[in-house]
Coordinates of C-alpha atoms and ligand atoms in Angstrom, one line a residue:
M1498 CA 60.7 131.6 -65.9
I1499 CA 60.0 132.6 -69.5
E1500 CA 56.7 134.0 -70.8
A1501 CA 55.6 131.8 -73.7
T1502 CA 54.9 133.4 -77.1
L1503 CA 53.8 131.7 -80.3
A1504 CA 57.5 131.3 -81.1
H1505 CA 57.7 128.9 -78.2
A1506 CA 55.0 126.5 -79.5
E1507 CA 57.5 124.1 -80.9
A1508 CA 59.6 124.0 -77.8
M1509 CA 56.6 123.5 -75.6
A1510 CA 55.4 120.6 -77.8
A1511 CA 58.8 119.0 -77.5
V1512 CA 58.6 119.0 -73.7
H1513 CA 55.0 117.8 -73.8
A1514 CA 55.9 114.9 -76.1
A1515 CA 58.6 113.8 -73.7
A1516 CA 56.3 114.0 -70.7
F1517 CA 53.1 112.4 -72.0
P1518 CA 52.3 109.2 -74.0
P1519 CA 52.0 109.8 -77.7
A1520 CA 48.2 109.6 -77.7
E1521 CA 48.0 112.4 -75.1
S1522 CA 50.8 114.8 -76.2
W1523 CA 50.0 118.1 -77.9
D1524 CA 51.8 119.2 -81.1
A1525 CA 53.1 122.6 -81.9
A1526 CA 49.9 123.6 -83.7
A1527 CA 47.9 122.7 -80.6
F1528 CA 50.1 124.9 -78.5
A1529 CA 49.9 127.8 -81.0
T1530 CA 46.2 127.5 -81.1
Q1531 CA 45.9 127.6 -77.4
L1532 CA 48.3 130.4 -76.9
A1533 CA 46.3 132.6 -79.3
M1534 CA 43.1 132.2 -77.3
P1535 CA 41.9 134.9 -74.9
G1536 CA 43.2 134.5 -71.4
V1537 CA 45.6 131.7 -72.2
F1538 CA 49.2 132.1 -71.1
G1539 CA 52.2 129.8 -71.0
L1540 CA 55.3 129.8 -68.7
I1541 CA 58.5 127.9 -69.5
D1542 CA 61.2 126.8 -67.2
P1543 CA 64.4 126.6 -69.3
A1544 CA 65.5 123.6 -67.2
G1545 CA 62.7 121.6 -68.9
G1546 CA 59.2 122.4 -67.8
I1547 CA 56.1 124.1 -69.2
I1548 CA 52.7 125.1 -68.0
L1549 CA 49.8 126.4 -70.0
A1550 CA 46.9 128.0 -68.2
R1551 CA 43.9 130.1 -68.8
A1552 CA 42.4 132.9 -66.7
V1553 CA 39.1 134.3 -67.7
A1554 CA 37.1 136.6 -65.4
D1555 CA 37.6 135.3 -61.8
E1556 CA 38.4 131.7 -62.7
A1557 CA 41.6 130.2 -63.9
E1558 CA 42.6 126.6 -64.9
V1559 CA 45.6 124.5 -65.7
L1560 CA 45.4 123.4 -69.4
T1561 CA 48.5 121.3 -69.1
I1562 CA 51.7 121.0 -67.2
A1563 CA 54.8 118.9 -68.1
V1564 CA 58.3 118.4 -67.0
L1565 CA 61.0 116.5 -68.8
P1566 CA 61.4 113.0 -67.2
A1567 CA 65.1 113.7 -66.5
A1568 CA 64.3 117.1 -64.8
R1569 CA 61.6 115.8 -62.4
R1570 CA 61.6 116.0 -58.6
H1571 CA 63.6 119.2 -58.5
G1572 CA 60.7 121.5 -57.8
I1573 CA 60.2 122.7 -61.4
G1574 CA 56.5 121.5 -61.5
R1575 CA 55.8 123.2 -58.2
R1576 CA 57.4 126.5 -59.3
L1577 CA 55.6 126.5 -62.6
L1578 CA 52.2 125.9 -60.8
A1579 CA 52.9 128.6 -58.2
A1580 CA 53.9 131.1 -61.0
A1581 CA 50.8 130.3 -63.0
I1582 CA 48.6 130.8 -59.9
A1583 CA 50.3 134.1 -59.1
R1584 CA 50.0 135.2 -62.7
A1585 CA 46.3 134.3 -62.8
G1586 CA 45.9 136.4 -59.7
T1587 CA 47.3 139.4 -61.5
M1588 CA 44.8 138.8 -64.3
G1589 CA 41.9 139.0 -61.8
G1590 CA 41.6 135.3 -61.0
V1591 CA 40.1 134.3 -57.7
M1592 CA 39.8 130.5 -57.9
F1593 CA 42.1 128.1 -59.7
F1594 CA 40.9 124.8 -61.1
L1595 CA 42.5 121.7 -62.6
E1596 CA 41.8 118.1 -63.5
V1597 CA 44.0 115.2 -62.8
S1598 CA 43.8 111.4 -63.4
D1599 CA 43.2 109.6 -60.1
V1600 CA 46.1 107.2 -61.0
N1601 CA 48.6 110.1 -61.5
T1602 CA 50.0 109.8 -58.0
G1603 CA 52.9 112.2 -58.5
A1604 CA 50.8 115.0 -60.0
L1605 CA 48.1 114.5 -57.3
L1606 CA 50.7 114.9 -54.6
L1607 CA 52.0 118.0 -56.2
Y1608 CA 48.5 119.5 -56.3
E1609 CA 47.5 118.4 -52.8
T1610 CA 50.7 119.9 -51.3
S1611 CA 50.1 123.1 -53.3
G1612 CA 46.8 123.6 -51.6
F1613 CA 44.4 122.1 -54.1
V1614 CA 41.4 120.1 -52.8
Q1615 CA 39.2 117.7 -54.6
I1616 CA 35.7 119.1 -55.5
G1617 CA 34.5 116.5 -58.0
R1618 CA 35.2 113.3 -60.0
R1619 CA 34.5 112.6 -63.7
R1620 CA 34.2 108.9 -64.0
R1621 CA 36.2 107.1 -66.8
Y1622 CA 37.2 110.5 -68.2
Y1623 CA 40.6 109.6 -69.6
P1624 CA 41.3 107.2 -72.5
D1625 CA 43.0 104.8 -70.1
G1626 CA 39.7 104.5 -68.2
S1627 CA 40.9 106.4 -65.2
D1628 CA 38.7 109.0 -63.4
A1629 CA 39.5 112.7 -63.5
L1630 CA 39.6 114.4 -60.2
V1631 CA 38.5 118.0 -60.3
M1632 CA 40.5 120.1 -57.9
R1633 CA 40.5 123.8 -56.9
R1634 CA 42.2 126.3 -54.6
P1635 CA 41.7 129.9 -53.9
I1636 CA 44.3 132.0 -55.7
T1637 CA 44.9 134.3 -52.7
C1638 CA 45.6 131.6 -50.1
G1639 CA 48.9 130.8 -48.5
A1640 CA 51.5 129.3 -50.8
A1641 CA 50.5 131.1 -54.0
A1642 CA 53.5 133.3 -54.0
G1643 CA 56.9 132.4 -55.3
G1644 CA 57.8 130.9 -58.7
Ligands
COA1781 C1 53.5 116.0 -62.6 C2 54.9 116.7 -63.0 C3 54.5 118.0 -63.8 C4 55.6 117.1 -61.7 O1 56.8 117.8 -62.1 P1 58.1 117.8 -61.1 O2 58.9 119.0 -61.6 O3 58.7 116.5 -61.0 O4 57.4 118.2 -59.7 P2 58.1 118.7 -58.4 O5 59.6 118.3 -58.4 O6 57.8 120.2 -58.3 O7 57.4 117.9 -57.3 C5 56.7 118.6 -56.3 C6 56.1 117.5 -55.3 O8 55.1 116.8 -56.0 C7 55.1 115.4 -55.6 N1 55.6 114.5 -56.7 C8 55.9 114.9 -57.9 N2 56.2 113.9 -58.7 C9 56.0 112.8 -57.9 C10 56.2 111.4 -58.1 N3 56.5 110.9 -59.3 N4 56.0 110.5 -57.1 C11 55.6 111.0 -55.9 N5 55.5 112.3 -55.6 C12 55.7 113.2 -56.6 C13 56.1 115.4 -54.4 O9 55.4 115.7 -53.3 C14 57.1 116.5 -54.8 O10 57.8 117.0 -53.8 P3 59.2 116.3 -53.3 O11 60.0 116.0 -54.6 O12 59.8 117.3 -52.4 O13 58.8 115.0 -52.6 C15 55.7 115.7 -63.8 O14 55.9 114.5 -63.1 C16 55.2 115.4 -65.2 O15 55.5 116.1 -66.2 N6 54.5 114.3 -65.4 C17 53.9 113.9 -66.6 C18 52.9 114.8 -67.1 C19 51.7 114.9 -66.1 O16 51.3 114.0 -65.6 N7 51.2 116.2 -66.0 C20 50.1 116.4 -65.0 C21 48.8 116.1 -65.7 S1 47.5 116.6 -64.6

């Protein structure tokens, strides 16, 4: 797992572009802007995955997570998430939040099996009209270690 720096913005954008539809993908400038913000950190799996997260005070959140299509279902997403949760814990985080489209079955399963529970729903939140599910898990519970 590599700690992302501004020098990785281009590489992170390339993974993101391969993982998301064009209208939803973030370019290198977006990653650079995010990485320069307080509390934001990025982790890179050289096998083809990235996660960007933010930890401020006792709350942390996933900003984005993406794995190259050809590298999926090999545990990269789960390891990135676990590593980000553990990292947020070292930064003082107590609760970890994320949002996911209710039609993104794969991501939802990843989050549910990583200990996240739904705490809210934002109706028609995404451009495709799908709802966003707001999920959270305590940083210190069970399966946070690893990554
Ligand atoms: C969501 C994403 C990051 C998962 O990455 P990944 O490396 O494939 O995830 P993992 O291999 O760690 O999967 C962990 C578990 O999540 C679930 N899961 C992940 N993708 C799944 C899919 N397409 N269908 C069903 N279950 C899936 C499974 O339970 C899986 O465990 P298993 O393979 O042992 O059955 C990846 O599919 C992706 O980049 N998607 C496009 C971008 C995106 O939707 N990001 C999330 C936005 S909230």
